[in-house]
Coordinates of C-alpha atoms and ligand atoms in Angstrom, one line a residue:
M137 CA 102.9 95.8 104.3
A138 CA 99.5 97.2 104.9
V139 CA 96.7 94.7 104.9
K140 CA 94.4 95.2 101.9
A141 CA 90.7 94.2 101.4
L142 CA 89.9 90.9 99.7
K143 CA 89.7 90.7 95.9
G144 CA 86.1 91.4 94.9
F145 CA 85.3 93.1 98.2
K146 CA 85.0 96.8 98.1
D147 CA 84.8 99.7 100.6
I148 CA 82.1 102.3 99.9
V149 CA 83.7 105.5 101.0
P150 CA 82.3 109.0 101.6
G151 CA 81.8 110.6 98.2
E152 CA 80.4 107.2 97.0
V153 CA 78.2 106.4 99.9
E154 CA 75.9 109.4 99.2
T155 CA 74.9 107.6 95.9
W156 CA 74.2 104.5 97.9
Q157 CA 72.1 106.4 100.4
F158 CA 70.1 108.0 97.6
I159 CA 69.5 104.5 96.0
E160 CA 68.4 103.0 99.3
A161 CA 66.2 106.0 100.2
T162 CA 64.5 106.0 96.8
A163 CA 63.9 102.3 96.8
R164 CA 62.6 102.3 100.4
D165 CA 60.2 105.1 99.6
I166 CA 58.7 103.3 96.6
L167 CA 58.6 99.9 98.4
H168 CA 56.6 101.4 101.2
R169 CA 54.2 103.0 98.8
F170 CA 53.5 99.5 97.5
G171 CA 52.9 98.1 101.0
C172 CA 56.2 96.3 101.4
S173 CA 57.7 95.8 104.9
E174 CA 61.4 95.4 105.7
I175 CA 62.8 92.1 107.0
K176 CA 66.3 91.7 108.2
V177 CA 67.8 88.2 108.0
P178 CA 71.2 86.7 108.9
I179 CA 74.1 86.7 106.5
L180 CA 75.0 83.2 107.5
E181 CA 72.7 80.2 106.9
K182 CA 72.9 76.4 106.8
T183 CA 74.3 75.3 103.5
K184 CA 71.4 73.0 102.8
L185 CA 69.0 76.0 102.7
F186 CA 70.7 77.2 99.4
K187 CA 71.3 73.7 98.0
R188 CA 67.6 72.9 98.4
S189 CA 66.3 76.2 97.0
I190 CA 68.8 77.5 94.4
G191 CA 69.5 74.0 93.2
E192 CA 72.4 71.6 93.5
T193 CA 73.4 71.9 89.8
T194 CA 73.4 75.7 89.4
D195 CA 76.6 77.7 89.0
I196 CA 75.9 79.4 92.3
V197 CA 75.7 76.2 94.4
E198 CA 78.3 74.3 92.3
K199 CA 81.1 76.9 92.3
E200 CA 80.3 80.3 93.8
M201 CA 79.2 79.9 97.4
Y202 CA 81.4 80.9 100.4
T203 CA 80.9 77.7 102.3
F204 CA 82.8 76.6 105.4
S205 CA 82.6 74.4 108.5
D206 CA 82.1 76.3 111.7
R207 CA 83.8 75.3 114.9
N208 CA 81.1 72.7 115.6
G209 CA 81.6 71.1 112.1
S210 CA 78.3 72.4 110.7
S211 CA 78.4 73.4 107.0
L212 CA 77.5 77.1 106.8
T213 CA 77.2 79.4 103.8
M214 CA 77.4 83.2 103.4
R215 CA 74.1 84.0 101.6
P216 CA 74.6 84.2 97.9
E217 CA 71.1 85.7 97.5
G218 CA 68.2 86.9 99.6
T219 CA 65.2 84.8 98.6
A220 CA 66.0 81.6 100.4
P221 CA 66.8 83.3 103.8
V222 CA 63.7 85.5 103.6
L223 CA 61.6 82.4 102.9
R224 CA 63.2 80.5 105.7
A225 CA 62.4 83.4 108.0
Y226 CA 58.8 83.6 106.7
I227 CA 58.3 80.0 107.5
E228 CA 60.2 80.0 110.8
N229 CA 58.4 83.0 112.2
G230 CA 54.9 81.9 111.0
L231 CA 54.5 85.1 108.9
H232 CA 52.1 83.3 106.6
A233 CA 49.7 82.9 109.6
A234 CA 50.0 86.6 110.5
K235 CA 48.9 87.9 107.1
P236 CA 47.7 86.0 104.0
I237 CA 49.8 88.1 101.7
Q238 CA 53.2 89.2 102.8
K239 CA 55.3 91.7 100.9
L240 CA 58.8 91.6 102.3
Y241 CA 62.0 93.4 101.3
T242 CA 65.6 93.2 102.5
I243 CA 68.6 95.3 101.6
G244 CA 72.1 94.0 102.3
P245 CA 75.3 92.2 101.2
M246 CA 75.3 88.9 99.3
F247 CA 78.4 86.8 98.6
R248 CA 79.4 84.9 95.4
H249 CA 82.8 83.7 94.5
E250 CA 82.7 85.0 90.9
R251 CA 85.4 86.5 88.7
P252 CA 85.3 90.2 89.7
Q253 CA 84.9 92.7 87.0
K254 CA 83.1 96.0 86.5
G255 CA 79.7 95.7 88.2
R256 CA 80.5 92.2 89.4
L257 CA 81.8 91.7 92.9
R258 CA 82.2 88.9 95.4
Q259 CA 80.5 90.9 98.1
F260 CA 77.7 92.8 96.4
H261 CA 74.5 94.3 97.6
Q262 CA 70.9 93.6 96.7
I263 CA 67.6 95.3 97.2
S264 CA 65.6 92.0 97.3
V265 CA 61.8 91.8 97.3
E266 CA 59.4 88.9 97.9
V267 CA 55.6 88.8 97.6
L268 CA 54.2 85.7 99.2
G269 CA 50.7 84.2 99.3
T270 CA 49.3 85.1 95.9
D271 CA 49.7 83.9 92.3
L272 CA 47.4 86.5 90.8
P273 CA 49.0 87.6 87.5
R274 CA 48.3 91.3 88.4
V275 CA 50.7 90.8 91.3
D276 CA 53.5 89.9 88.8
A277 CA 52.7 92.9 86.7
E278 CA 52.6 95.2 89.7
L279 CA 55.9 93.9 91.0
M280 CA 57.6 94.5 87.6
A281 CA 56.0 98.0 87.4
M282 CA 57.4 98.7 90.9
A283 CA 60.9 97.6 89.8
A284 CA 60.6 99.8 86.7
L285 CA 59.4 102.7 88.9
I286 CA 62.5 102.4 91.2
L287 CA 64.7 102.7 88.1
Q288 CA 62.7 105.6 86.8
E289 CA 62.8 107.6 90.1
L290 CA 66.5 107.0 90.2
G291 CA 66.7 108.6 86.8
L292 CA 67.9 105.4 85.1
S293 CA 66.5 103.5 82.2
A294 CA 66.5 99.8 81.5
S295 CA 64.6 97.5 79.3
L296 CA 62.3 94.8 80.7
E297 CA 62.4 91.3 79.3
I298 CA 59.9 88.7 80.4
N299 CA 59.3 85.0 79.9
S300 CA 57.4 82.1 81.5
L301 CA 59.1 79.0 82.6
G302 CA 55.9 77.0 83.1
C303 CA 55.2 74.8 86.0
P304 CA 55.9 71.2 87.1
S305 CA 53.1 69.9 84.8
C306 CA 54.4 71.6 81.6
R307 CA 58.2 71.9 82.2
P308 CA 58.9 68.1 81.6
D309 CA 57.2 68.4 78.1
F310 CA 59.5 71.3 77.3
N311 CA 62.6 69.6 78.7
K312 CA 61.9 66.7 76.4
A313 CA 61.5 68.9 73.4
L314 CA 64.7 70.7 74.3
L315 CA 66.6 67.5 74.9
D316 CA 65.4 66.2 71.5
F317 CA 66.7 69.4 69.9
I318 CA 70.0 69.3 71.7
G319 CA 70.5 65.7 70.6
T320 CA 70.7 67.0 67.0
I321 CA 73.7 69.2 67.7
D322 CA 77.1 67.5 67.6
D323 CA 79.5 70.3 68.7
L324 CA 78.2 71.4 72.0
C325 CA 80.6 72.8 74.6
D326 CA 81.6 70.7 77.6
D327 CA 79.4 72.8 79.9
C328 CA 76.3 72.2 77.8
L329 CA 77.1 68.5 77.5
R330 CA 77.1 68.4 81.3
R331 CA 74.0 70.5 81.7
R332 CA 72.2 68.3 79.2
Q333 CA 72.3 65.6 81.9
T334 CA 71.9 67.7 85.0
N335 CA 69.7 70.7 84.2
P336 CA 68.7 70.9 80.5
L337 CA 67.0 74.4 80.7
R338 CA 70.3 75.9 81.7
V339 CA 72.0 75.2 78.4
L340 CA 70.0 78.1 77.0
D341 CA 72.1 80.4 79.2
C342 CA 75.4 79.2 77.7
K343 CA 78.0 81.9 77.1
S344 CA 79.6 80.2 74.1
A345 CA 78.8 82.0 70.8
N346 CA 78.8 78.6 68.9
C347 CA 76.2 77.1 71.3
Q348 CA 74.1 80.3 71.2
A349 CA 74.0 80.2 67.4
H350 CA 72.5 76.7 67.7
Y351 CA 70.0 77.7 70.4
R352 CA 68.5 80.4 68.2
N353 CA 66.6 77.5 66.6
A354 CA 65.8 75.9 69.9
P355 CA 62.1 75.2 70.7
S356 CA 60.4 78.0 72.6
I357 CA 59.1 77.2 76.1
L358 CA 56.1 79.4 75.4
D359 CA 54.9 76.9 72.8
H360 CA 54.9 74.2 75.5
L361 CA 53.0 75.9 78.3
C362 CA 50.0 74.1 79.8
P363 CA 46.7 76.1 79.4
A364 CA 46.9 77.4 83.0
C365 CA 50.4 78.7 82.5
A366 CA 49.6 80.2 79.1
D367 CA 46.6 82.0 80.6
H368 CA 48.7 83.2 83.5
F369 CA 51.3 84.6 81.1
S370 CA 48.7 86.4 78.9
A371 CA 47.2 88.0 82.0
V372 CA 50.6 89.1 83.2
K373 CA 51.2 90.8 79.8
K374 CA 47.8 92.4 80.0
G375 CA 48.6 93.7 83.4
L376 CA 51.8 95.3 82.1
D377 CA 49.9 96.8 79.2
L378 CA 47.3 98.3 81.6
L379 CA 50.1 99.9 83.6
A380 CA 51.8 101.1 80.4
V381 CA 55.1 99.3 81.4
P382 CA 57.0 98.6 78.2
Y383 CA 58.5 95.0 77.9
A384 CA 59.7 92.5 75.4
V385 CA 59.0 88.8 75.5
N386 CA 62.2 86.7 75.5
P387 CA 61.4 83.0 75.3
F388 CA 65.1 82.1 75.7
M389 CA 65.5 83.8 79.0
V390 CA 66.4 81.2 81.7
R391 CA 67.6 82.2 85.1
G392 CA 70.6 81.0 87.1
L393 CA 68.5 79.8 90.0
D394 CA 66.3 76.6 89.8
Y395 CA 63.4 77.7 91.9
Y396 CA 61.6 79.7 89.2
T397 CA 58.2 78.8 87.8
R398 CA 56.0 80.7 85.4
T399 CA 56.9 84.5 85.2
T400 CA 60.6 85.4 85.0
F401 CA 62.0 88.8 84.2
E402 CA 65.2 90.8 83.8
L403 CA 65.9 94.5 83.7
L404 CA 68.7 95.1 81.3
T405 CA 70.9 98.0 80.4
T406 CA 73.7 98.5 77.8
D407 CA 75.1 101.5 79.7
L408 CA 77.6 99.4 81.7
G409 CA 79.6 98.3 78.6
A410 CA 78.4 94.8 77.7
Q411 CA 74.7 94.1 78.3
S412 CA 74.2 93.9 82.0
T413 CA 71.3 92.9 84.3
V414 CA 70.5 95.5 86.9
G415 CA 67.6 93.5 88.3
A416 CA 66.0 90.1 87.9
G417 CA 63.4 87.9 89.4
G418 CA 60.4 85.7 88.9
R419 CA 57.8 83.5 90.4
Y420 CA 58.6 80.4 92.6
D421 CA 55.3 78.8 93.4
G422 CA 56.7 75.6 94.8
L423 CA 59.6 77.0 96.9
V424 CA 57.9 77.7 100.2
A425 CA 56.5 74.2 100.4
Q426 CA 59.9 72.8 99.3
L427 CA 61.5 74.5 102.2
G428 CA 59.1 73.0 104.6
G429 CA 56.5 75.7 104.7
P430 CA 52.8 76.0 103.6
A431 CA 51.9 75.6 100.0
V432 CA 51.9 79.3 99.2
P433 CA 53.0 80.8 95.9
G434 CA 55.5 83.6 95.7
I435 CA 57.3 86.0 93.4
G436 CA 60.2 88.4 93.8
F437 CA 63.1 90.2 92.3
A438 CA 66.5 91.6 93.3
M439 CA 68.4 94.6 92.1
G440 CA 72.2 94.9 92.2
M441 CA 73.1 98.0 94.1
E442 CA 76.7 98.2 92.7
R443 CA 75.2 98.3 89.2
L444 CA 72.7 100.9 90.1
A445 CA 75.5 103.0 91.7
L446 CA 77.7 102.6 88.6
L447 CA 74.9 103.7 86.3
L448 CA 74.2 106.8 88.5
E449 CA 77.9 107.7 88.6
E450 CA 78.4 107.2 84.8
Q451 CA 75.3 109.3 84.2
G452 CA 77.4 112.0 85.9
D453 CA 74.6 114.3 86.9
G454 CA 75.9 114.1 90.5
L455 CA 73.9 114.2 93.6
P456 CA 73.2 117.4 95.5
E457 CA 76.1 118.0 98.0
P458 CA 74.9 117.6 101.5
E459 CA 74.5 121.0 103.1
L460 CA 75.7 122.2 106.4
D461 CA 73.4 124.5 108.3
L462 CA 76.0 126.4 110.2
F463 CA 79.8 126.7 110.6
I464 CA 80.9 128.3 113.8
A465 CA 84.2 130.2 113.3
A466 CA 85.6 130.8 116.7
I467 CA 88.9 132.6 117.4
G468 CA 90.7 132.1 120.7
P469 CA 90.1 129.7 123.6
P470 CA 87.1 131.4 125.3
A471 CA 85.2 131.7 122.0
Q472 CA 86.1 128.1 121.1
D473 CA 84.7 126.9 124.5
E474 CA 81.5 128.9 123.7
A475 CA 81.3 127.5 120.2
F476 CA 81.9 124.0 121.4
R477 CA 78.8 124.3 123.7
M478 CA 76.8 126.0 121.0
S479 CA 77.5 123.3 118.4
H480 CA 76.2 120.6 120.7
A481 CA 73.1 122.5 121.6
L482 CA 72.3 123.3 118.0
R483 CA 72.9 119.8 116.9
S484 CA 70.6 118.6 119.6
L485 CA 67.9 120.8 118.0
G486 CA 68.4 119.0 114.7
L487 CA 70.8 121.3 112.9
S488 CA 74.0 120.2 111.1
V489 CA 76.8 122.2 112.6
A490 CA 80.6 122.1 112.2
M491 CA 83.5 124.0 113.8
D492 CA 87.2 124.0 113.8
H493 CA 89.0 122.5 116.8
Q494 CA 92.6 123.4 115.7
D495 CA 92.8 127.0 116.5
R496 CA 93.1 128.0 112.9
S497 CA 93.0 131.6 111.6
L498 CA 89.6 133.3 110.7
K499 CA 90.6 133.2 107.0
N500 CA 91.3 129.5 107.1
Q501 CA 88.0 128.8 109.0
M502 CA 86.0 130.8 106.4
K503 CA 87.6 128.6 103.7
Q504 CA 86.5 125.5 105.6
A505 CA 83.0 126.9 105.9
G506 CA 82.9 127.5 102.1
R507 CA 84.2 124.0 101.3
A508 CA 81.6 122.4 103.6
Q509 CA 78.9 124.3 101.8
A510 CA 77.7 126.0 105.0
R511 CA 74.6 128.1 104.6
F512 CA 75.6 130.3 107.4
T513 CA 78.7 131.1 109.4
L514 CA 78.7 132.4 113.0
I515 CA 81.8 134.4 113.8
L516 CA 83.0 135.0 117.3
G517 CA 86.2 136.0 119.0
D518 CA 87.3 137.8 122.1
A519 CA 85.9 141.1 120.8
E520 CA 82.5 139.6 120.1
L521 CA 82.3 137.9 123.5
E522 CA 83.1 141.2 125.2
K523 CA 80.5 143.1 123.1
G524 CA 78.0 140.3 123.7
E525 CA 77.3 140.0 119.9
A526 CA 78.5 137.5 117.3
I527 CA 78.3 138.0 113.5
L528 CA 76.0 135.8 111.5
R529 CA 76.9 135.6 107.8
N530 CA 74.7 134.3 105.1
M531 CA 77.2 132.5 102.9
A532 CA 75.2 132.9 99.7
S533 CA 74.2 136.5 99.9
H534 CA 77.1 137.6 102.1
D535 CA 74.7 139.6 104.3
Q536 CA 75.8 139.9 107.9
I537 CA 73.7 140.6 111.0
A538 CA 74.6 140.9 114.7
V539 CA 73.3 138.1 116.9
A540 CA 73.1 138.8 120.7
L541 CA 75.1 136.3 122.9
G542 CA 74.3 135.3 126.4
G543 CA 71.3 134.0 128.3
E544 CA 70.4 130.4 128.6
L545 CA 72.0 128.3 125.9
S546 CA 68.9 126.3 124.9
A547 CA 66.8 129.4 124.5
W548 CA 69.7 131.1 122.6
S549 CA 70.0 128.1 120.3
L550 CA 66.3 128.1 119.5
A551 CA 66.4 131.8 118.7
L552 CA 69.4 131.2 116.4
A553 CA 67.7 128.2 114.7
D554 CA 64.7 130.5 114.0
K555 CA 67.0 133.0 112.3
L556 CA 68.6 130.3 110.1
F557 CA 65.2 129.1 108.8
D558 CA 63.6 132.5 108.6
Ligands
HAM43 P1 70.1 87.1 90.6 O1 69.7 87.2 89.1 O2 71.0 86.0 90.9 O3 68.7 86.9 91.4 O4 70.6 88.5 91.1 C1 69.8 89.6 91.0 C2 70.7 90.8 90.7 O5 71.8 90.9 91.6 C3 71.4 90.8 89.3 O6 70.5 91.2 88.3 C4 72.5 91.7 89.5 O7 72.1 93.1 89.3 C5 72.9 91.5 91.0 N1 74.0 90.6 91.1 C6 74.1 89.3 91.1 N2 75.4 88.9 91.2 C7 76.1 89.9 91.4 C8 77.5 90.2 91.5 N3 78.4 89.1 91.7 N4 78.0 91.4 91.6 C9 77.1 92.5 91.5 N5 75.8 92.3 91.4 C10 75.3 91.1 91.3 C11 68.6 86.6 92.7 O8 69.5 86.8 93.5 C12 67.2 86.3 93.1 N6 67.3 86.0 94.6 C13 66.3 87.4 92.8 C14 64.9 87.0 93.2 C15 64.3 87.5 94.3 N7 64.1 86.2 92.6 C16 63.0 86.1 93.3 N8 63.1 86.9 94.4

């Protein structure tokens, strides 16, 4: 029996990959406009990097990581997200010393052993962005505006929800209020009972309808922010207003990763069936120091590329088909040899060129040219070689002109390229 791909791991085949390329090119273009630089980091890291950053009691670390011992017995993990590896690289390569504010992005696969479903895979891809070295509220607003612009330029819409999770000086106060509130509920689910002990904030993210009904009356973290965090959050909202980015405040938004402080946000869509998050992020002012680096603040977000691709496909407008500049229809071995040399010379000049290598009929080759959306077809057979003239056909207008053959191949190719782009 043929060997199949792993469950939750997907090939991205031609026909789909063009959507991915469009997403990536659009995102890169915008990221560069905002001064972000690409960083490429390994897929495999020491397990302790994720335990220390994402948090020991999160779902990701507790049950979703692909962790194994390598041949030396070291515990390694396939990255479940991009922030921790990028921060490790930032510290290890002394990037903080090179530039006081670093804006870094990385695009690539992440791995989480989740239950696969539409828009949720075990190997998925993120466009992940981190801005390190500043905690100015305008940076938060600008980052969210950039995320919104990526969606806008992809032709997608999503709603932005924001919250503040406070800082180490105000979070304990909120945790206490939350624990007092939870203590008044007597029918919590097992997950919430466990989280109450390990990570109280995470109860707010419970999927059980019964727990959620209780949490509608839970205390709001926004009422427990210290003055510095409250001022920061007001300034972030003002920044979004100045940039005319629409948002809603959701005081019950908690994230599945423990490193967040202050601003957190999610970009949500209902176009993928149930409500789904296409992107999410937030501030993590203590994380770089916690990972052994300097005490610099940071903020970032990541977008799920599978979800973006699904949205684009469901929207159904389709992407423009890639065009072929020229199809060379050659009949008979001498013409095929000539066409073989011409194709390579023209491709070296930057043109996209295709030809048939299977000695098919002219009719069949013209069909291939049509299917490939060729702008032009060059037709040559024994008669054309003898006459020293091939036929150049404009596939849209059906106009045909004679093109002289012969002379030096590179000069001939340049002259033909001129004709195609006339
Ligand atoms: P996250 O919320 O875990 O954040 O993931 C960000 C996005 O990745 C999600 O909103 C979703 O679109 C996509 N995603 C997550 N898991 C899956 C999956 N199993 N299948 C498909 N897509 C998925 C982070 O990863 C943080 N590192 C974001 C961040 C960067 N925060 C600060 N900097």
